[in-house]
Amino acid sequence: MPDALSASQVGVWETDFQNDLTFGDATLAALFGVDRLGAANGLPLADYIRNVSLEDREMLFDRLNQVRLAGGMFVVEYRTHPTPDDVRWVLARGRYERDPRTGEMMGRGIVIDITDSKLDGQMSDRAIFVMPDRDEGALDRIASLAIMARREMAKKLGERESSPLRKAIDTLLWAVGRALAAAQTAQSDRKSRFN
């Protein structure tokens, strides 16, 4: 794990399906090659998906559709192309749940740039899982609370991307995302040994 994550390694997103808008920070915009201001104001999900690797789109759509309908959590690794010559590996962790007031499905989560670890020999390891809504485990709760803290910090405290608090939250999100992926991979490995 890096000593101190730069702000460019962890992006935060929130999706409003009713209005087909996905809001994201500057990191998310950079990882998907979309306009930074557009991401902050909300873009259609198709604008982000357009820059997901063709080989990964169907898998990503399948996972998103599973949780969009009934809610739940997902962790998925896939490739993006912010520019035609650049390939980034990302780990996305998100949760979809119904807004208690409107009943509409909302999604929120993080995207972590894991390109360096993929290039360091972990190319074949891939975290992909969807979990229907249920009681969250400890790591899921930590991730949810860290995502909320990061969002609130930006809205109310006006924290800059370079602030120590922002870096600490990004480091926590990075570590929790990798721990969730590792736990799911280990669980999948155990299941495959018994089948």
PDB file of N, CA and C in Angstrom, residues 101-148:
ATOM      1  N   ARG A 101     -37.512   8.522   0.945  1.00  0.00           N
ATOM      2  CA  ARG A 101     -38.554   9.529   0.676  1.00  0.00           C
ATOM      3  C   ARG A 101     -39.206   9.329  -0.683  1.00  0.00           C
ATOM      4  N   THR A 102     -38.406   9.103  -1.722  1.00  0.00           N
ATOM      5  CA  THR A 102     -38.942   9.049  -3.085  1.00  0.00           C
ATOM      6  C   THR A 102     -39.158   7.634  -3.604  1.00  0.00           C
ATOM      7  N   GLY A 103     -38.488   6.659  -3.005  1.00  0.00           N
ATOM      8  CA  GLY A 103     -38.582   5.287  -3.489  1.00  0.00           C
ATOM      9  C   GLY A 103     -37.708   5.009  -4.700  1.00  0.00           C
ATOM     10  N   GLU A 104     -36.992   6.028  -5.168  1.00  0.00           N
ATOM     11  CA  GLU A 104     -36.129   5.862  -6.338  1.00  0.00           C
ATOM     12  C   GLU A 104     -34.816   5.210  -5.943  1.00  0.00           C
ATOM     13  N   MET A 105     -34.251   4.424  -6.860  1.00  0.00           N
ATOM     14  CA  MET A 105     -32.973   3.766  -6.616  1.00  0.00           C
ATOM     15  C   MET A 105     -31.842   4.769  -6.791  1.00  0.00           C
ATOM     16  N   MET A 106     -30.967   4.819  -5.810  1.00  0.00           N
ATOM     17  CA  MET A 106     -29.790   5.692  -5.847  1.00  0.00           C
ATOM     18  C   MET A 106     -28.558   4.819  -5.655  1.00  0.00           C
ATOM     19  N   GLY A 107     -27.481   5.201  -6.294  1.00  0.00           N
ATOM     20  CA  GLY A 107     -26.232   4.473  -6.136  1.00  0.00           C
ATOM     21  C   GLY A 107     -25.128   5.426  -5.730  1.00  0.00           C
ATOM     22  N   ARG A 108     -24.188   4.926  -4.951  1.00  0.00           N
ATOM     23  CA  ARG A 108     -23.026   5.733  -4.584  1.00  0.00           C
ATOM     24  C   ARG A 108     -21.867   4.808  -4.276  1.00  0.00           C
ATOM     25  N   GLY A 109     -20.672   5.319  -4.498  1.00  0.00           N
ATOM     26  CA  GLY A 109     -19.517   4.486  -4.229  1.00  0.00           C
ATOM     27  C   GLY A 109     -18.209   5.151  -4.601  1.00  0.00           C
ATOM     28  N   ILE A 110     -17.208   4.318  -4.775  1.00  0.00           N
ATOM     29  CA  ILE A 110     -15.864   4.782  -5.080  1.00  0.00           C
ATOM     30  C   ILE A 110     -15.308   4.008  -6.272  1.00  0.00           C
ATOM     31  N   VAL A 111     -14.331   4.609  -6.915  1.00  0.00           N
ATOM     32  CA  VAL A 111     -13.550   3.954  -7.956  1.00  0.00           C
ATOM     33  C   VAL A 111     -12.088   4.204  -7.607  1.00  0.00           C
ATOM     34  N   ILE A 112     -11.310   3.123  -7.569  1.00  0.00           N
ATOM     35  CA  ILE A 112      -9.896   3.219  -7.196  1.00  0.00           C
ATOM     36  C   ILE A 112      -9.048   2.828  -8.391  1.00  0.00           C
ATOM     37  N   ASP A 113      -8.063   3.633  -8.715  1.00  0.00           N
ATOM     38  CA  ASP A 113      -7.127   3.312  -9.792  1.00  0.00           C
ATOM     39  C   ASP A 113      -6.157   2.252  -9.281  1.00  0.00           C
ATOM     40  N   ILE A 114      -6.250   1.035  -9.846  1.00  0.00           N
ATOM     41  CA  ILE A 114      -5.386  -0.076  -9.418  1.00  0.00           C
ATOM     42  C   ILE A 114      -4.446  -0.505 -10.551  1.00  0.00           C
ATOM     43  N   THR A 115      -4.228   0.368 -11.496  1.00  0.00           N
ATOM     44  CA  THR A 115      -3.408   0.041 -12.661  1.00  0.00           C
ATOM     45  C   THR A 115      -2.030  -0.455 -12.257  1.00  0.00           C
ATOM     46  N   ASP A 116      -1.387   0.219 -11.320  1.00  0.00           N
ATOM     47  CA  ASP A 116      -0.032  -0.183 -10.924  1.00  0.00           C
ATOM     48  C   ASP A 116       0.007  -1.604 -10.384  1.00  0.00           C
ATOM     49  N   SER A 117      -0.973  -1.984  -9.557  1.00  0.00           N
ATOM     50  CA  SER A 117      -0.960  -3.342  -9.017  1.00  0.00           C
ATOM     51  C   SER A 117      -1.234  -4.367 -10.118  1.00  0.00           C
ATOM     52  N   LYS A 118      -2.040  -4.014 -11.102  1.00  0.00           N
ATOM     53  CA  LYS A 118      -2.293  -4.918 -12.225  1.00  0.00           C
ATOM     54  C   LYS A 118      -1.021  -5.113 -13.044  1.00  0.00           C
ATOM     55  N   LEU A 119      -0.261  -4.059 -13.220  1.00  0.00           N
ATOM     56  CA  LEU A 119       0.968  -4.144 -13.992  1.00  0.00           C
ATOM     57  C   LEU A 119       2.074  -4.842 -13.215  1.00  0.00           C
ATOM     58  N   ASP A 120       1.918  -4.946 -11.888  1.00  0.00           N
ATOM     59  CA  ASP A 120       2.920  -5.613 -11.042  1.00  0.00           C
ATOM     60  C   ASP A 120       2.640  -7.103 -10.883  1.00  0.00           C
ATOM     61  N   GLY A 121       1.937  -7.698 -11.822  1.00  0.00           N
ATOM     62  CA  GLY A 121       1.758  -9.136 -11.808  1.00  0.00           C
ATOM     63  C   GLY A 121       0.428  -9.641 -11.318  1.00  0.00           C
ATOM     64  N   GLN A 122      -0.524  -8.792 -11.048  1.00  0.00           N
ATOM     65  CA  GLN A 122      -1.831  -9.244 -10.576  1.00  0.00           C
ATOM     66  C   GLN A 122      -2.877  -9.125 -11.675  1.00  0.00           C
ATOM     67  N   MET A 123      -2.440  -9.199 -12.929  1.00  0.00           N
ATOM     68  CA  MET A 123      -3.339  -9.000 -14.060  1.00  0.00           C
ATOM     69  C   MET A 123      -4.462 -10.039 -14.093  1.00  0.00           C
ATOM     70  N   SER A 124      -4.168 -11.293 -13.725  1.00  0.00           N
ATOM     71  CA  SER A 124      -5.189 -12.328 -13.827  1.00  0.00           C
ATOM     72  C   SER A 124      -6.154 -12.322 -12.639  1.00  0.00           C
ATOM     73  N   ASP A 125      -5.740 -11.766 -11.503  1.00  0.00           N
ATOM     74  CA  ASP A 125      -6.638 -11.671 -10.357  1.00  0.00           C
ATOM     75  C   ASP A 125      -7.692 -10.620 -10.663  1.00  0.00           C
ATOM     76  N   ARG A 126      -8.950 -10.971 -10.430  1.00  0.00           N
ATOM     77  CA  ARG A 126     -10.000 -10.017 -10.744  1.00  0.00           C
ATOM     78  C   ARG A 126     -11.128 -10.139  -9.738  1.00  0.00           C
ATOM     79  N   ALA A 127     -11.469  -9.035  -9.113  1.00  0.00           N
ATOM     80  CA  ALA A 127     -12.566  -9.020  -8.143  1.00  0.00           C
ATOM     81  C   ALA A 127     -13.852  -8.673  -8.873  1.00  0.00           C
ATOM     82  N   ILE A 128     -14.828  -9.566  -8.796  1.00  0.00           N
ATOM     83  CA  ILE A 128     -16.136  -9.306  -9.389  1.00  0.00           C
ATOM     84  C   ILE A 128     -17.160  -9.990  -8.498  1.00  0.00           C
ATOM     85  N   PHE A 129     -18.011  -9.208  -7.844  1.00  0.00           N
ATOM     86  CA  PHE A 129     -19.109  -9.814  -7.107  1.00  0.00           C
ATOM     87  C   PHE A 129     -20.207  -8.808  -6.863  1.00  0.00           C
ATOM     88  N   VAL A 130     -21.389  -9.357  -6.727  1.00  0.00           N
ATOM     89  CA  VAL A 130     -22.581  -8.577  -6.427  1.00  0.00           C
ATOM     90  C   VAL A 130     -23.238  -9.248  -5.241  1.00  0.00           C
ATOM     91  N   MET A 131     -23.680  -8.453  -4.295  1.00  0.00           N
ATOM     92  CA  MET A 131     -24.307  -8.997  -3.100  1.00  0.00           C
ATOM     93  C   MET A 131     -25.664  -8.311  -2.912  1.00  0.00           C
ATOM     94  N   PRO A 132     -26.749  -9.097  -2.917  1.00  0.00           N
ATOM     95  CA  PRO A 132     -28.058  -8.489  -2.693  1.00  0.00           C
ATOM     96  C   PRO A 132     -28.090  -7.768  -1.352  1.00  0.00           C
ATOM     97  N   ASP A 133     -29.037  -6.852  -1.235  1.00  0.00           N
ATOM     98  CA  ASP A 133     -29.147  -6.100   0.010  1.00  0.00           C
ATOM     99  C   ASP A 133     -29.304  -7.031   1.197  1.00  0.00           C
ATOM    100  N   ARG A 134     -28.574  -6.750   2.221  1.00  0.00           N
ATOM    101  CA  ARG A 134     -28.604  -7.501   3.472  1.00  0.00           C
ATOM    102  C   ARG A 134     -27.904  -6.643   4.508  1.00  0.00           C
ATOM    103  N   ASP A 135     -27.807  -7.174   5.713  1.00  0.00           N
ATOM    104  CA  ASP A 135     -27.066  -6.445   6.726  1.00  0.00           C
ATOM    105  C   ASP A 135     -25.608  -6.348   6.291  1.00  0.00           C
ATOM    106  N   GLU A 136     -25.053  -5.165   6.399  1.00  0.00           N
ATOM    107  CA  GLU A 136     -23.672  -4.953   5.994  1.00  0.00           C
ATOM    108  C   GLU A 136     -22.703  -5.537   7.009  1.00  0.00           C
ATOM    109  N   GLY A 137     -21.584  -6.023   6.499  1.00  0.00           N
ATOM    110  CA  GLY A 137     -20.507  -6.446   7.369  1.00  0.00           C
ATOM    111  C   GLY A 137     -19.705  -5.228   7.796  1.00  0.00           C
ATOM    112  N   ALA A 138     -18.718  -5.454   8.628  1.00  0.00           N
ATOM    113  CA  ALA A 138     -17.920  -4.349   9.168  1.00  0.00           C
ATOM    114  C   ALA A 138     -17.211  -3.559   8.075  1.00  0.00           C
ATOM    115  N   LEU A 139     -16.574  -4.244   7.117  1.00  0.00           N
ATOM    116  CA  LEU A 139     -15.879  -3.526   6.045  1.00  0.00           C
ATOM    117  C   LEU A 139     -16.848  -2.720   5.191  1.00  0.00           C
ATOM    118  N   ASP A 140     -18.020  -3.284   4.909  1.00  0.00           N
ATOM    119  CA  ASP A 140     -19.019  -2.561   4.127  1.00  0.00           C
ATOM    120  C   ASP A 140     -19.469  -1.290   4.851  1.00  0.00           C
ATOM    121  N   ARG A 141     -19.685  -1.401   6.155  1.00  0.00           N
ATOM    122  CA  ARG A 141     -20.098  -0.229   6.931  1.00  0.00           C
ATOM    123  C   ARG A 141     -19.002   0.835   6.945  1.00  0.00           C
ATOM    124  N   ILE A 142     -17.753   0.388   7.106  1.00  0.00           N
ATOM    125  CA  ILE A 142     -16.634   1.339   7.101  1.00  0.00           C
ATOM    126  C   ILE A 142     -16.577   2.060   5.762  1.00  0.00           C
ATOM    127  N   ALA A 143     -16.695   1.309   4.675  1.00  0.00           N
ATOM    128  CA  ALA A 143     -16.654   1.928   3.344  1.00  0.00           C
ATOM    129  C   ALA A 143     -17.804   2.914   3.165  1.00  0.00           C
ATOM    130  N   SER A 144     -19.005   2.523   3.557  1.00  0.00           N
ATOM    131  CA  SER A 144     -20.160   3.419   3.426  1.00  0.00           C
ATOM    132  C   SER A 144     -19.960   4.707   4.222  1.00  0.00           C
ATOM    133  N   LEU A 145     -19.483   4.565   5.447  1.00  0.00           N
ATOM    134  CA  LEU A 145     -19.267   5.748   6.283  1.00  0.00           C
ATOM    135  C   LEU A 145     -18.136   6.628   5.732  1.00  0.00           C
ATOM    136  N   ALA A 146     -17.088   6.014   5.211  1.00  0.00           N
ATOM    137  CA  ALA A 146     -15.985   6.797   4.644  1.00  0.00           C
ATOM    138  C   ALA A 146     -16.438   7.548   3.396  1.00  0.00           C
ATOM    139  N   ILE A 147     -17.273   6.910   2.572  1.00  0.00           N
ATOM    140  CA  ILE A 147     -17.810   7.582   1.381  1.00  0.00           C
ATOM    141  C   ILE A 147     -18.652   8.781   1.801  1.00  0.00           C
ATOM    142  N   MET A 148     -19.515   8.578   2.788  1.00  0.00           N
ATOM    143  CA  MET A 148     -20.343   9.690   3.273  1.00  0.00           C
ATOM    144  C   MET A 148     -19.478  10.794   3.858  1.00  0.00           C
TER     145      MET A 148
END
